[in-house]
CSV table of C-alpha atoms in Angstrom, one decimal:
chain,number,residue,atom,x,y,z
A,1,MET,CA,85.5,11.0,55.9
A,2,ASP,CA,86.4,7.9,58.1
A,3,PRO,CA,87.6,4.6,56.2
A,4,VAL,CA,84.8,2.7,58.5
A,5,VAL,CA,81.5,5.1,57.4
A,6,ILE,CA,81.8,4.5,53.2
A,7,PRO,CA,81.8,0.8,53.5
A,8,ILE,CA,78.7,0.6,55.4
A,9,LEU,CA,77.3,3.7,53.1
A,10,VAL,CA,77.8,1.4,50.1
A,11,ALA,CA,76.5,-2.0,51.8
A,12,ALA,CA,73.1,0.4,52.8
A,13,ILE,CA,72.8,1.9,49.4
A,14,VAL,CA,72.9,-2.0,48.2
A,15,VAL,CA,70.5,-3.2,50.6
A,16,VAL,CA,68.3,-0.6,49.9
A,17,PHE,CA,68.5,-1.2,45.4
A,18,LEU,CA,67.6,-5.0,46.7
A,19,VAL,CA,64.6,-4.4,48.8
A,20,ALA,CA,63.4,-2.4,46.2
A,21,SER,CA,63.9,-4.4,43.0
A,22,ALA,CA,62.6,-7.1,45.2
A,23,VAL,CA,59.1,-5.7,45.6
A,24,ARG,CA,56.7,-5.5,43.0
A,25,ILE,CA,53.6,-3.5,42.9
A,26,VAL,CA,51.1,-4.7,40.2
A,27,PRO,CA,48.1,-2.5,39.1
A,28,GLN,CA,44.6,-4.0,39.1
A,29,ALA,CA,43.5,-5.6,36.1
A,30,ARG,CA,47.2,-5.9,34.9
A,31,ARG,CA,49.2,-8.8,34.9
A,32,TYR,CA,53.1,-9.4,34.8
A,33,ASN,CA,55.1,-11.6,33.0
A,34,ILE,CA,57.8,-12.9,35.3
A,35,GLU,CA,61.2,-14.5,33.9
A,36,ARG,CA,63.8,-16.5,35.8
A,37,PHE,CA,67.3,-16.1,34.3
A,38,GLY,CA,65.1,-16.1,30.9
A,39,ARG,CA,62.7,-18.8,31.7
A,40,TYR,CA,59.1,-17.8,32.3
A,41,HIS,CA,58.8,-18.2,36.4
A,42,ARG,CA,55.1,-16.8,37.2
A,43,THR,CA,52.5,-14.3,36.9
A,44,LEU,CA,52.2,-11.4,39.1
A,45,GLN,CA,48.7,-10.8,40.8
A,46,PRO,CA,47.9,-7.4,41.2
A,47,GLY,CA,49.3,-6.0,44.9
A,48,LEU,CA,52.3,-6.5,46.7
A,49,ASN,CA,54.5,-9.2,45.1
A,50,LEU,CA,58.0,-10.1,45.8
A,51,VAL,CA,60.7,-11.6,43.6
A,52,VAL,CA,64.4,-12.2,43.9
A,53,PRO,CA,66.4,-9.4,42.7
A,54,VAL,CA,68.9,-10.1,39.5
A,55,ALA,CA,67.5,-13.4,39.2
A,56,ASP,CA,63.9,-12.6,38.2
A,57,ARG,CA,63.1,-9.9,35.9
A,58,VAL,CA,59.1,-8.8,34.5
A,59,ASN,CA,59.2,-9.6,30.8
A,60,THR,CA,55.5,-8.7,29.4
A,61,LYS,CA,52.9,-6.5,30.8
A,62,LEU,CA,49.7,-7.4,29.9
A,63,ASP,CA,46.1,-5.4,30.5
A,64,VAL,CA,43.1,-8.3,31.1
A,65,ARG,CA,40.3,-5.6,30.6
A,66,GLU,CA,38.1,-6.3,27.5
A,67,GLN,CA,39.6,-4.5,24.9
A,68,VAL,CA,38.3,-2.8,21.4
A,69,TYR,CA,40.5,-3.3,18.2
A,70,SER,CA,39.1,-1.3,15.1
A,71,SER,CA,40.5,-2.7,11.8
A,72,ASP,CA,41.4,-0.9,8.5
A,73,PRO,CA,39.0,-1.6,5.8
A,74,LYS,CA,40.3,-4.6,4.0
A,75,PRO,CA,38.9,-5.3,0.0
A,76,VAL,CA,37.0,-8.7,-0.6
A,77,ILE,CA,35.5,-10.0,-3.4
A,78,THR,CA,32.1,-10.8,-3.2
A,79,GLU,CA,30.5,-14.4,-5.3
A,80,ASP,CA,29.1,-12.2,-7.9
A,81,ASN,CA,33.2,-10.7,-8.5
A,82,LEU,CA,32.1,-7.4,-6.8
A,83,VAL,CA,35.1,-6.0,-4.9
A,84,VAL,CA,33.8,-4.5,-1.4
A,85,ASN,CA,35.2,-2.9,1.3
A,86,ILE,CA,34.7,-4.6,4.9
A,87,ASP,CA,35.8,-2.6,8.5
A,88,THR,CA,35.5,-4.9,11.0
A,89,VAL,CA,35.6,-3.9,15.0
A,90,LEU,CA,36.8,-6.7,17.3
A,91,TYR,CA,36.1,-7.2,21.6
A,92,TYR,CA,38.5,-9.5,22.8
A,93,GLN,CA,40.0,-10.2,26.3
A,94,ILE,CA,42.8,-11.7,27.7
A,95,THR,CA,42.5,-15.0,29.5
A,96,ASP,CA,46.0,-16.4,30.2
A,97,PRO,CA,48.8,-13.9,30.2
A,98,ARG,CA,51.7,-16.6,29.9
A,99,ALA,CA,49.8,-17.4,26.1
A,100,ALA,CA,49.0,-14.5,25.1
A,101,ALA,CA,53.2,-13.0,25.6
A,102,TYR,CA,54.5,-16.5,24.5
A,103,GLU,CA,52.4,-18.8,22.3
A,104,VAL,CA,51.5,-15.8,19.4
A,105,ALA,CA,54.5,-12.9,18.6
A,106,ASP,CA,51.9,-10.4,18.1
A,107,TYR,CA,48.5,-11.4,19.1
A,108,LEU,CA,46.9,-8.0,17.7
A,109,GLN,CA,48.5,-8.7,14.6
A,110,ALA,CA,47.1,-12.3,14.0
A,111,ILE,CA,43.8,-11.5,15.1
A,112,ASP,CA,43.9,-8.8,12.2
A,113,GLN,CA,45.3,-11.2,9.0
A,114,LEU,CA,42.4,-13.7,10.4
A,115,THR,CA,40.3,-12.1,10.4
A,116,VAL,CA,40.5,-10.7,6.7
A,117,THR,CA,41.0,-14.8,5.6
A,118,THR,CA,38.2,-15.6,7.6
A,119,LEU,CA,35.8,-12.8,5.7
A,120,ARG,CA,37.3,-13.1,2.2
A,121,ASN,CA,35.9,-17.1,3.1
A,122,VAL,CA,32.8,-16.2,4.3
A,123,ILE,CA,32.0,-13.0,2.0
A,124,GLY,CA,33.2,-15.4,-1.0
A,125,SER,CA,30.2,-17.4,-0.7
A,126,MET,CA,27.7,-14.5,-1.0
A,127,ASP,CA,26.6,-12.4,-3.7
A,128,LEU,CA,26.4,-8.4,-2.7
A,129,GLU,CA,22.8,-8.6,-2.2
A,130,GLU,CA,23.2,-11.0,0.4
A,131,THR,CA,26.5,-9.3,2.0
A,132,LEU,CA,24.5,-6.6,2.4
A,133,THR,CA,21.3,-8.4,4.3
A,134,SER,CA,23.6,-11.3,6.3
A,135,ARG,CA,25.4,-9.3,8.8
A,136,GLU,CA,24.4,-10.9,11.8
A,137,GLU,CA,25.0,-14.5,10.2
A,138,ILE,CA,28.3,-12.9,8.9
A,139,ASN,CA,29.1,-11.8,12.9
A,140,THR,CA,28.6,-15.0,13.8
A,141,ARG,CA,30.8,-17.4,11.7
A,142,LEU,CA,33.8,-14.5,12.1
A,143,ARG,CA,33.2,-15.0,16.0
A,144,THR,CA,33.4,-19.0,15.7
A,145,VAL,CA,36.5,-18.9,13.6
A,146,LEU,CA,38.0,-16.3,15.6
A,147,ASP,CA,37.0,-17.6,19.4
A,148,ASP,CA,38.6,-21.3,17.8
A,149,ALA,CA,41.8,-19.9,16.9
A,150,THR,CA,42.6,-17.6,19.6
A,151,GLY,CA,41.9,-20.1,22.0
A,152,LYS,CA,45.1,-21.3,22.1
A,153,TRP,CA,46.6,-17.5,22.6
A,154,GLY,CA,44.8,-17.1,25.4
A,155,ILE,CA,42.5,-14.9,23.8
A,156,ARG,CA,38.7,-14.8,24.0
A,157,VAL,CA,36.8,-13.0,21.3
A,158,ASN,CA,33.4,-11.8,22.5
A,159,ARG,CA,32.2,-10.2,19.7
A,160,VAL,CA,33.0,-9.5,16.1
A,161,GLU,CA,30.6,-6.5,14.9
A,162,ILE,CA,31.1,-5.5,10.9
A,163,LYS,CA,31.3,-1.4,10.7
A,164,ALA,CA,30.8,-0.6,7.4
A,165,ILE,CA,30.0,-2.4,4.4
A,166,ASP,CA,31.0,0.0,1.0
A,167,PRO,CA,30.7,-1.2,-2.3
A,168,PRO,CA,31.9,0.4,-5.5
A,169,HIS,CA,30.6,3.7,-6.3
A,170,THR,CA,29.3,2.4,-9.4
A,171,ILE,CA,27.1,-0.2,-7.2
A,172,LYS,CA,26.3,2.7,-5.1
A,173,GLU,CA,24.5,4.8,-7.1
A,174,ALA,CA,22.5,1.3,-9.3
A,175,MET,CA,21.2,0.6,-6.1
A,176,GLU,CA,20.2,4.5,-5.1
A,177,LYS,CA,18.4,4.3,-8.2
A,178,GLN,CA,16.6,1.0,-7.6
A,179,MET,CA,16.1,2.3,-4.0
A,180,ARG,CA,14.2,5.8,-5.4
A,181,ALA,CA,12.0,3.2,-8.1
A,182,GLU,CA,11.3,1.1,-4.7
A,183,ARG,CA,10.1,3.9,-3.3
A,184,ASP,CA,8.2,5.9,-6.0
A,185,LYS,CA,6.3,2.2,-6.4
A,186,ARG,CA,5.4,1.9,-2.9
A,187,ALA,CA,4.5,5.5,-2.5
A,188,ALA,CA,2.2,4.6,-6.0
A,189,ILE,CA,0.8,1.8,-4.6
A,190,LEU,CA,-0.4,2.8,-1.3
A,191,HIS,CA,-2.2,6.6,-3.2
A,192,ALA,CA,-3.4,3.8,-5.2
A,193,GLU,CA,-4.9,1.7,-2.1
A,194,GLY,CA,-5.8,5.2,-0.4
A,195,GLU,CA,-7.8,6.4,-3.5
A,196,ARG,CA,-9.8,3.0,-3.9
A,197,GLN,CA,-10.1,3.0,0.2
A,198,ALA,CA,-11.7,6.2,-0.1
A,199,LYS,CA,-13.6,5.7,-3.5
A,200,ILE,CA,-15.0,2.2,-1.4
A,201,LEU,CA,-15.8,4.3,1.7
A,202,THR,CA,-18.0,7.1,-0.1
A,203,ALA,CA,-19.5,4.5,-2.0
A,204,GLU,CA,-21.1,2.7,1.0
A,205,GLY,CA,-21.7,6.5,2.5
A,206,THR,CA,-23.7,7.3,-0.4
A,207,LYS,CA,-25.6,3.8,-0.3
A,208,GLN,CA,-26.2,4.0,3.4
A,209,LYS,CA,-27.7,7.4,3.2
A,210,ASP,CA,-30.0,6.2,0.2
A,211,ILE,CA,-30.9,3.4,2.2
A,212,LEU,CA,-31.4,5.6,5.1
A,213,GLU,CA,-33.7,8.3,3.0
A,214,ALA,CA,-35.6,5.5,1.3
A,215,GLN,CA,-36.2,4.2,5.0
A,216,GLY,CA,-37.2,7.4,5.7
A,217,THR,CA,-39.8,8.3,3.3
A,218,GLN,CA,-41.1,4.7,2.9
A,219,GLN,CA,-42.1,5.1,7.5
A,220,ALA,CA,-43.6,8.5,6.4
A,221,MET,CA,-45.9,7.3,3.8
A,222,ILE,CA,-46.5,4.9,6.1
A,223,LEU,CA,-47.7,6.5,9.2
A,224,ARG,CA,-49.5,9.3,6.8
A,225,ALA,CA,-51.4,6.8,5.6
A,226,ASP,CA,-51.7,5.1,9.0
A,227,GLY,CA,-52.8,8.6,9.9
A,228,GLU,CA,-55.3,9.2,6.9
A,229,ALA,CA,-56.5,5.6,7.2
A,230,LYS,CA,-57.4,6.9,11.1
A,231,ALA,CA,-58.9,10.3,9.7
A,232,VAL,CA,-61.5,8.6,7.1
A,233,GLU,CA,-62.4,5.6,9.6
A,234,ARG,CA,-62.8,8.3,12.7
A,235,VAL,CA,-65.2,10.4,10.0
A,236,PHE,CA,-67.1,7.1,9.0
A,237,GLN,CA,-67.4,6.1,12.6
A,238,ALA,CA,-68.7,9.5,13.4
A,239,VAL,CA,-70.9,9.8,10.2
A,240,HIS,CA,-72.8,6.8,11.1
A,241,ARG,CA,-72.7,6.8,15.0
A,242,ASN,CA,-74.4,10.1,14.9
A,243,ASN,CA,-76.8,9.9,12.0
A,244,ALA,CA,-75.8,12.6,10.5
A,245,ASP,CA,-79.0,14.4,8.4
A,246,PRO,CA,-78.7,15.7,4.6
A,247,LYS,CA,-78.0,19.1,6.0
A,248,VAL,CA,-74.1,18.1,7.1
A,249,LEU,CA,-73.6,16.0,4.3
A,250,ALA,CA,-74.8,18.9,1.3
A,251,TYR,CA,-72.9,21.2,3.5
A,252,LYS,CA,-69.7,19.1,3.3
A,253,TYR,CA,-70.5,18.5,-0.6
A,254,LEU,CA,-70.6,22.4,-1.2
A,255,GLU,CA,-67.6,23.1,1.1
A,256,THR,CA,-65.3,21.3,-1.2
A,257,LEU,CA,-66.5,23.3,-4.8
A,258,PRO,CA,-63.7,26.2,-3.7
A,259,HIS,CA,-61.4,24.1,-4.3
A,260,LEU,CA,-61.6,23.4,-7.6
A,261,ALA,CA,-61.0,26.7,-8.4
A,262,SER,CA,-58.0,27.6,-6.1
A,263,SER,CA,-55.4,27.8,-8.6
A,264,ASP,CA,-54.5,30.7,-10.2
A,265,ASN,CA,-52.9,29.0,-13.3
A,266,ASN,CA,-56.1,26.8,-14.0
A,267,THR,CA,-57.3,26.9,-17.8
A,268,PHE,CA,-60.6,25.2,-16.8
A,269,TRP,CA,-62.3,24.1,-14.6
A,270,VAL,CA,-64.2,20.8,-14.2
A,271,ILE,CA,-68.1,21.2,-12.7
A,272,PRO,CA,-70.0,18.0,-11.5
A,273,GLY,CA,-72.9,17.3,-13.8
A,274,GLU,CA,-75.0,16.0,-10.7
A,275,LEU,CA,-74.4,19.9,-9.6
A,276,THR,CA,-78.3,20.9,-9.9
A,277,GLU,CA,-78.9,17.3,-7.9
A,278,ALA,CA,-76.5,18.6,-5.4
A,279,VAL,CA,-78.0,22.2,-4.9
A,280,ARG,CA,-81.5,21.0,-5.0
A,281,THR,CA,-80.4,18.8,-1.8
A,282,VAL,CA,-79.0,21.5,0.4
A,283,THR,CA,-82.6,23.5,-0.6
A,284,THR,CA,-84.4,20.5,0.3
A,285,ALA,CA,-82.4,20.0,3.7
A,286,PHE,CA,-82.8,23.8,4.7
A,287,GLY,CA,-86.7,24.3,4.1
A,288,GLY,CA,-87.6,23.0,1.0
A,289,GLN,CA,-87.8,24.4,-2.4
A,290,SER,CA,-87.1,28.5,-3.2
A,291,ALA,CA,-89.9,30.5,-4.4
A,292,THR,CA,-88.2,30.6,-7.8
A,293,GLY,CA,-88.0,26.9,-8.2
A,294,ALA,CA,-84.5,24.8,-8.7
A,295,PRO,CA,-81.2,26.9,-10.0
A,296,PRO,CA,-81.0,26.9,-13.4
A,297,ALA,CA,-78.8,24.0,-14.4
A,298,PRO,CA,-75.4,25.3,-16.3
A,299,ALA,CA,-75.5,24.6,-20.4
A,300,GLN,CA,-74.2,21.3,-21.2
A,301,PRO,CA,-71.2,21.6,-23.8
A,302,GLU,CA,-73.3,20.0,-26.8
A,303,ALA,CA,-72.2,22.4,-29.3
A,304,ALA,CA,-68.4,21.3,-28.3
A,305,ALA,CA,-69.3,18.2,-28.2
A,306,GLY,CA,-70.8,17.7,-31.7
A,307,THR,CA,-72.8,14.9,-31.2
A,308,ASP,CA,-76.1,13.3,-29.9
A,309,ASP,CA,-74.0,11.7,-27.4
A,310,ALA,CA,-74.1,13.8,-24.5
A,311,PRO,CA,-73.6,12.8,-21.1
A,312,ASP,CA,-75.9,12.3,-18.6
A,313,ASP,CA,-76.4,14.5,-15.6
A,314,GLY,CA,-73.8,12.3,-13.4
A,315,ALA,CA,-71.1,12.5,-16.2
A,316,THR,CA,-68.8,15.6,-15.7
A,317,ALA,CA,-68.7,18.6,-18.4
A,318,ALA,CA,-65.3,20.0,-19.1
A,319,ILE,CA,-65.4,24.1,-20.0
A,320,THR,CA,-62.1,24.8,-21.8
A,321,ALA,CA,-61.2,28.8,-21.4
A,322,GLY,CA,-61.5,29.2,-25.4
A,323,SER,CA,-64.7,27.1,-25.9
A,324,PRO,CA,-67.9,29.1,-27.2
A,325,LEU,CA,-70.0,28.0,-24.1
A,326,SER,CA,-66.9,29.4,-21.5
A,327,LEU,CA,-68.9,32.4,-20.6
A,328,ASP,CA,-72.8,30.8,-19.6
A,329,ALA,CA,-71.1,27.9,-17.9
A,330,ALA,CA,-69.0,30.9,-16.0
A,331,ARG,CA,-72.1,32.8,-14.8
A,332,ALA,CA,-73.6,29.6,-14.4
A,333,ALA,CA,-71.5,28.2,-11.9
A,334,ASP,CA,-71.2,31.9,-10.3
A,335,GLN,CA,-74.7,31.5,-9.8
A,336,VAL,CA,-74.5,28.2,-8.0
A,337,ALA,CA,-71.9,29.0,-5.6
A,338,LYS,CA,-73.8,32.6,-4.5
A,339,GLU,CA,-76.8,29.9,-4.0
A,340,ALA,CA,-74.4,27.6,-2.2
A,341,ALA,CA,-72.5,30.0,0.0
A,342,ALA,CA,-76.2,31.3,0.6
A,343,ALA,CA,-77.7,28.0,1.8
A,344,VAL,CA,-74.1,27.7,4.0
A,345,SER,CA,-74.6,31.0,5.8
A,346,ASP,CA,-78.6,30.1,6.0
A,347,ALA,CA,-77.4,26.6,7.6
A,348,LYS,CA,-74.9,28.5,10.3
A,349,ALA,CA,-77.8,31.1,11.2
A,350,GLU,CA,-80.4,28.1,11.7
A,351,ALA,CA,-77.3,26.3,13.6
A,352,GLU,CA,-76.4,29.7,16.0
A,353,ALA,CA,-80.6,30.4,16.7
A,354,ALA,CA,-80.6,26.8,17.5
A,355,SER,CA,-77.6,26.8,20.2
A,356,SER,CA,-78.9,30.1,21.5
A,357,GLY,CA,-82.5,29.4,21.8
A,358,SER,CA,-84.1,32.2,19.7
A,359,PRO,CA,-86.6,31.8,17.6
A,360,GLN,CA,-85.7,30.7,14.3
A,361,VAL,CA,-85.6,33.7,11.9
A,362,SER,CA,-85.5,32.7,7.9
A,363,GLY,CA,-83.1,34.9,5.9
A,364,ARG,CA,-82.7,32.8,2.4
A,365,ARG,CA,-81.9,34.7,-0.1
A,366,GLN,CA,-83.8,34.2,-3.1
A,367,PRO,CA,-81.5,33.2,-6.3
A,368,SER,CA,-81.1,36.0,-8.1
A,369,GLY,CA,-81.6,35.4,-11.9
A,370,ASP,CA,-78.8,35.8,-14.7
């Protein structure tokens, strides 16, 4: 080999090495701290950077993205002397690469220890119940203390969260019993309130039902009374307007007699004392007295009364089924009913004859004897 070529090759290799040493490519979201002869010189930004070979060297490579650090559970004593294990999660970001590399030897360990001491100070002023229910307050106080302390280290603490608070096993059992008792209490209260509300609604419904039924009955009675009043008024007006003769009045009077004994369960009948007068009026209205005279009056219950103070003709005689005069009274009532029916038949026949224009034929029956 030519002796001149060897120095050229060596020089070329040296030049390539120097060029490679002078070029530094920094990735995005990374920062490189450059030291020149052992002293901090500058921080390289992302992209292509040139340094002095041999004189400059990269000391630290830092990631400036937000990072998550989860610490191990740390025992902390509360105000009521209970030991709880608290696990925290820290979100931080490097804002000054130079300070993070030269102001603290290990910023993660420093942050971890600072978190433990701050937790002990904060939790030490709270009891267990307040610790379990004041996570937001604890997070805020931790973040404030850590942010103030890590500012000079070139680190910004964005968020601190308590991941878990583990009380002792015995305390967990007591808390579970308490929670179970509270749930049972709330369930009993809700059940009682539900039954109370159901009873109230049932009572209100029954009340409304009774009120509506009473109002309906009242309206029905009022309407029925109004109807009867209007009916009586119309009948009264019709009678007086048409000037009804004794035949019509006698017919309506006798029409009500069959209703006296319409029920099969009746054991006695009430016969009006003026029944003979009514029959006499009927016969007079339909043509005068019969050949045999007025129908015999029903036997008066003098023997049943036992005194001389017998009721007058206008009084009402009650004939019971077990009295001695019940048979005679029954026969008298039958006779009167037959004569009344005969009078009604004659009245209907005369009315039909008058409406048809045919001569009146008297078909009045003579009252039969006993």
